[in-house]
Tab-separated table of C-alpha atoms in Angstrom:
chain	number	residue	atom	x	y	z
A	1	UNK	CA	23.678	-2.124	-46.221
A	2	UNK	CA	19.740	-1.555	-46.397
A	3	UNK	CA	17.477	0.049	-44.443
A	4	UNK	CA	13.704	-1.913	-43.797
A	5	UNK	CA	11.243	-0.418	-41.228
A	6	UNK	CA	9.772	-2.870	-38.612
A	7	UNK	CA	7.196	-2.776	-36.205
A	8	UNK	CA	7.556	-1.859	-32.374
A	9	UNK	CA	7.018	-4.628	-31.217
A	10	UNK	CA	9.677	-6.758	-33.591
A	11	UNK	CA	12.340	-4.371	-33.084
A	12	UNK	CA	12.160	-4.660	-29.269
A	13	UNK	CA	12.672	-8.635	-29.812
A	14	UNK	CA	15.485	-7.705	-31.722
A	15	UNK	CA	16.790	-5.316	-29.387
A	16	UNK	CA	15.841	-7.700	-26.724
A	17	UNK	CA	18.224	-10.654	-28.359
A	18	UNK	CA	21.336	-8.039	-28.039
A	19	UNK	CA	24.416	-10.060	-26.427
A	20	UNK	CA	27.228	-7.214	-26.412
A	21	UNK	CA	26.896	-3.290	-26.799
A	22	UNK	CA	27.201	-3.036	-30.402
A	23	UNK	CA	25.924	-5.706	-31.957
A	24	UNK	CA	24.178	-5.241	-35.394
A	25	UNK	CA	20.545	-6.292	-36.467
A	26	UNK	CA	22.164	-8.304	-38.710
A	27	UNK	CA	24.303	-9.877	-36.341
A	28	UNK	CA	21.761	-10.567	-34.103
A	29	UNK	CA	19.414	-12.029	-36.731
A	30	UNK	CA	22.233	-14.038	-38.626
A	31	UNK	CA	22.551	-15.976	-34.721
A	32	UNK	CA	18.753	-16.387	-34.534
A	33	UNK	CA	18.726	-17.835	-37.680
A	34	UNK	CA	21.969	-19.715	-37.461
A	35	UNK	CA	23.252	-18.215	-40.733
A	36	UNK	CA	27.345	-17.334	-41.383
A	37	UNK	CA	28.471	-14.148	-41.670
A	38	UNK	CA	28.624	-13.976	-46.018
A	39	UNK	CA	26.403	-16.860	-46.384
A	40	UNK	CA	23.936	-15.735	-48.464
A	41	UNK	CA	20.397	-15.948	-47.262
A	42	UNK	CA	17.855	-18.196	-49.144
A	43	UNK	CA	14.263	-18.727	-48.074
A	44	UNK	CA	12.468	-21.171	-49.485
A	45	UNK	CA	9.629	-22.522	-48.370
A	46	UNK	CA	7.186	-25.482	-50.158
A	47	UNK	CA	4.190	-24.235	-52.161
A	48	UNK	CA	1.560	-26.398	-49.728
A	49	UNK	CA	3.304	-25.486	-46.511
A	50	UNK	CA	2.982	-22.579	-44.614
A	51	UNK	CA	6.082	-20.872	-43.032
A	52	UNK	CA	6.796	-21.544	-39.531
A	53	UNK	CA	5.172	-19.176	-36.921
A	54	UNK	CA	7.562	-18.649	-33.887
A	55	UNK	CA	5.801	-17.092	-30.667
A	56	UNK	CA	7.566	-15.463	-28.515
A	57	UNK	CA	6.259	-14.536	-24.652
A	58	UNK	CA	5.997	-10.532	-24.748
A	59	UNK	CA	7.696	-10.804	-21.159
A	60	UNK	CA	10.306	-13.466	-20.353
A	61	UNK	CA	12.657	-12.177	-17.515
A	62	UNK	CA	15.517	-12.801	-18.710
A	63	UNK	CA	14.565	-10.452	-21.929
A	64	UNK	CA	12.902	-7.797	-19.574
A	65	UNK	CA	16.083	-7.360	-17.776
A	66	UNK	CA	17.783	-6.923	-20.796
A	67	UNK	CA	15.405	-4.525	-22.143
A	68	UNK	CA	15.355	-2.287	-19.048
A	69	UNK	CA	19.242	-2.293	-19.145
A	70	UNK	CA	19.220	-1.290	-22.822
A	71	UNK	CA	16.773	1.557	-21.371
A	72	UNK	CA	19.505	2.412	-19.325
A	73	UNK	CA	22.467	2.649	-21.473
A	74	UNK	CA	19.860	3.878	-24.301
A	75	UNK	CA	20.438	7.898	-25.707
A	76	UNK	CA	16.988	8.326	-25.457
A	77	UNK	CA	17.223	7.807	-21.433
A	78	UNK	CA	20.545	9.971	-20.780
A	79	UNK	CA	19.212	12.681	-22.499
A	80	UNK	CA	16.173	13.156	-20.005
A	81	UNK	CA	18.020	15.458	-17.686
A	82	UNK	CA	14.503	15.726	-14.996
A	83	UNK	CA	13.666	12.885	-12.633
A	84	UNK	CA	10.250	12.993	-13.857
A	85	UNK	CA	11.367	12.663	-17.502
A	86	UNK	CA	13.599	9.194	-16.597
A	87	UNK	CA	10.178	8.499	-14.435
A	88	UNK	CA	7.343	8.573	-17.027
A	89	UNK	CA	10.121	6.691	-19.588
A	90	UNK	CA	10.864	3.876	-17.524
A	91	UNK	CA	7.215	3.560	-16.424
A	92	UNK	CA	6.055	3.279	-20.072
A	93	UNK	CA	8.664	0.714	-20.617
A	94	UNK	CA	8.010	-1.268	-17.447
A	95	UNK	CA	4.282	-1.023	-18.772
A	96	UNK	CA	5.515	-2.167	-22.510
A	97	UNK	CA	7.116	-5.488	-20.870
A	98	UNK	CA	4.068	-6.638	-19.058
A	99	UNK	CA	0.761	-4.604	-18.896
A	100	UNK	CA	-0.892	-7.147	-16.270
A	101	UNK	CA	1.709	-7.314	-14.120
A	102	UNK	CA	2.006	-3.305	-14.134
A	103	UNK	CA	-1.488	-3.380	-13.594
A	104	UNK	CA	-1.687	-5.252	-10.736
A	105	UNK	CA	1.312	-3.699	-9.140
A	106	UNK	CA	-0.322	-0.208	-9.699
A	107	UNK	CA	-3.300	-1.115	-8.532
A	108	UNK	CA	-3.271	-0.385	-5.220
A	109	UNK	CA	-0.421	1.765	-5.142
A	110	UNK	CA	-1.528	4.950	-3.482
A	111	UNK	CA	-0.631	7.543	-0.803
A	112	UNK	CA	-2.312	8.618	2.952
A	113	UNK	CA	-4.738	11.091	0.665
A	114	UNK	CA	-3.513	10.792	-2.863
A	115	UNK	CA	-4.581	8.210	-6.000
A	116	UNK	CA	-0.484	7.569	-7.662
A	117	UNK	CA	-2.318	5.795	-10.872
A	118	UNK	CA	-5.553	6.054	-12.560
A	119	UNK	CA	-6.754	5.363	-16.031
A	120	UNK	CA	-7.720	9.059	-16.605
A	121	UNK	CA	-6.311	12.494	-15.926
A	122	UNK	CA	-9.823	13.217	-13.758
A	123	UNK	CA	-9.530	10.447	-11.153
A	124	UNK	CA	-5.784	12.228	-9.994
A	125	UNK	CA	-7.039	15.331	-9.764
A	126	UNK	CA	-9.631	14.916	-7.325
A	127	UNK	CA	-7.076	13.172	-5.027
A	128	UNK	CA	-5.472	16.359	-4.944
A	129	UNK	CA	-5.311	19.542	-6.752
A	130	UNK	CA	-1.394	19.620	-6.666
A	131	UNK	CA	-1.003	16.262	-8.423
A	132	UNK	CA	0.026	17.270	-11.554
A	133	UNK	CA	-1.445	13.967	-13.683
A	134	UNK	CA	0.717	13.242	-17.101
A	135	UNK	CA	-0.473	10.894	-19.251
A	136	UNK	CA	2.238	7.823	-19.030
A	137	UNK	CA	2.969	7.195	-22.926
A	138	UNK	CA	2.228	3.704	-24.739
A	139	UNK	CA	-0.304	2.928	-21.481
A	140	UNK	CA	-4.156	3.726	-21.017
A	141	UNK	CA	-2.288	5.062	-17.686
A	142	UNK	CA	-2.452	8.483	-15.666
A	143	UNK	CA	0.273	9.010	-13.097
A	144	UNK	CA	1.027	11.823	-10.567
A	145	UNK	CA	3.948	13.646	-11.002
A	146	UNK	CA	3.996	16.334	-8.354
A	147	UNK	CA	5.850	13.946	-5.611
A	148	UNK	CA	9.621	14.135	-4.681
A	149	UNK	CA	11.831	12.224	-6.394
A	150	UNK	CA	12.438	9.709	-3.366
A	151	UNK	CA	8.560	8.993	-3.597
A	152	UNK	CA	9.131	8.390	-7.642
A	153	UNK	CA	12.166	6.037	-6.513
A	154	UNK	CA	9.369	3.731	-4.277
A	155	UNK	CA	6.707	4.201	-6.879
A	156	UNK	CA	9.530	2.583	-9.563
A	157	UNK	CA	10.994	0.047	-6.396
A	158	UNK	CA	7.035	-1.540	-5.883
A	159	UNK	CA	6.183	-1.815	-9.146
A	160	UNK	CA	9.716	-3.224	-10.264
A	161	UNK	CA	9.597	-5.846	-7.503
A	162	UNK	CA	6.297	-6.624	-8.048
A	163	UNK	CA	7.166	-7.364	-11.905
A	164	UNK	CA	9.875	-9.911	-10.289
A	165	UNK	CA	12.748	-8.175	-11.573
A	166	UNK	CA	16.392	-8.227	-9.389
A	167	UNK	CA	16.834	-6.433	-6.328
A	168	UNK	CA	20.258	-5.204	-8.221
A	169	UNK	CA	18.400	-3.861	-11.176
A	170	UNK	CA	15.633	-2.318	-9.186
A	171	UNK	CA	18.457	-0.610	-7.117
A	172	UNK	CA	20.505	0.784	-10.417
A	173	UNK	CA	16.991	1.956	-11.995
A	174	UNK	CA	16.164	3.886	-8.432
A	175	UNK	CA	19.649	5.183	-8.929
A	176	UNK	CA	19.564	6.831	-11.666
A	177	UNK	CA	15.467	8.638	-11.197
């Protein structure tokens, strides 16, 4: 077994290809490639002609559901015991998915006195001097984070449904902020 480092982005495809708990890298890219288990791996490729390019949308649904579940059943998720530590991760990822649809949804997301999102730390503040802005991670993104955890749950819910994703998975992601 080897080890190879790969960007962000391509092991999130990976990940995002995952049909049972437990499947290997390898196993997932041997079925992408439609390669045997033991069948050795040959690439060849003709001097003149370029290897194939395959695109892949950063957001289909059916991969961004499968994402956020990983999230879910991920270490890295049950070991944030604080609501606000699940909150800011699965705002990140729900950023990571699709930016413009997490933009729009966040847009005009806001309270009776209070900005929820802003694109600096500044912009929070002077909604409130309680706010308590963190920086979401992996987003140009401010958030409040001084709000109970039922208002976190909506903040999550809007967004969520506003990024089309099941009422079923919206519901177990509330569940668990």
């Amino acid at each position: 077994m080897k080890t190879i480092e790969v960007d962000e982005d391509l092991y999130r495809f990976i990940a995002s290809q995952t049909l049972h708990i437990g499947e290997s890298a390898s196993d997932i890219l041997r079925r992408i490639l439609k390669l045997d288990a033991g069948q050795p791996v040959q690439i060849t490729a003709p001097a003149n002609d370029p290897a194939p390019v395959v695109k892949t949308p950063v957001a289909r649904s059916r991969d961004a559901v499968r994402v956020i579940r990983e999230l879910l059943l991920s270490d890295e998720y049950a070991e944030k015991k604080k609501s606000v530590e699940r909150f800011m991760l699965t705002l990140s990822t729900l950023y990571s998915l699709n930016s413009d649809s997490f933009n729009k949804a966040t847009e005009a997301m806001h309270g009776r006195t209070r900005t929820y999102f802003a694109g600096d730390e500044h912009t929070l503040l002077a909604s409130g001097k309680q706010t308590k802005p963190r920086h979401i991670p992996g987003t140009p993104f401010w958030v409040i984070t001084n709000t109970n955890t039922d208002r976190k749950r909506s903040m999550i819910e809007h967004i969520m449904q506003d990024m089309k994703f099941p009422a079923n998975l919206i519901e177990r992601v509330c569940g668990t902020i």
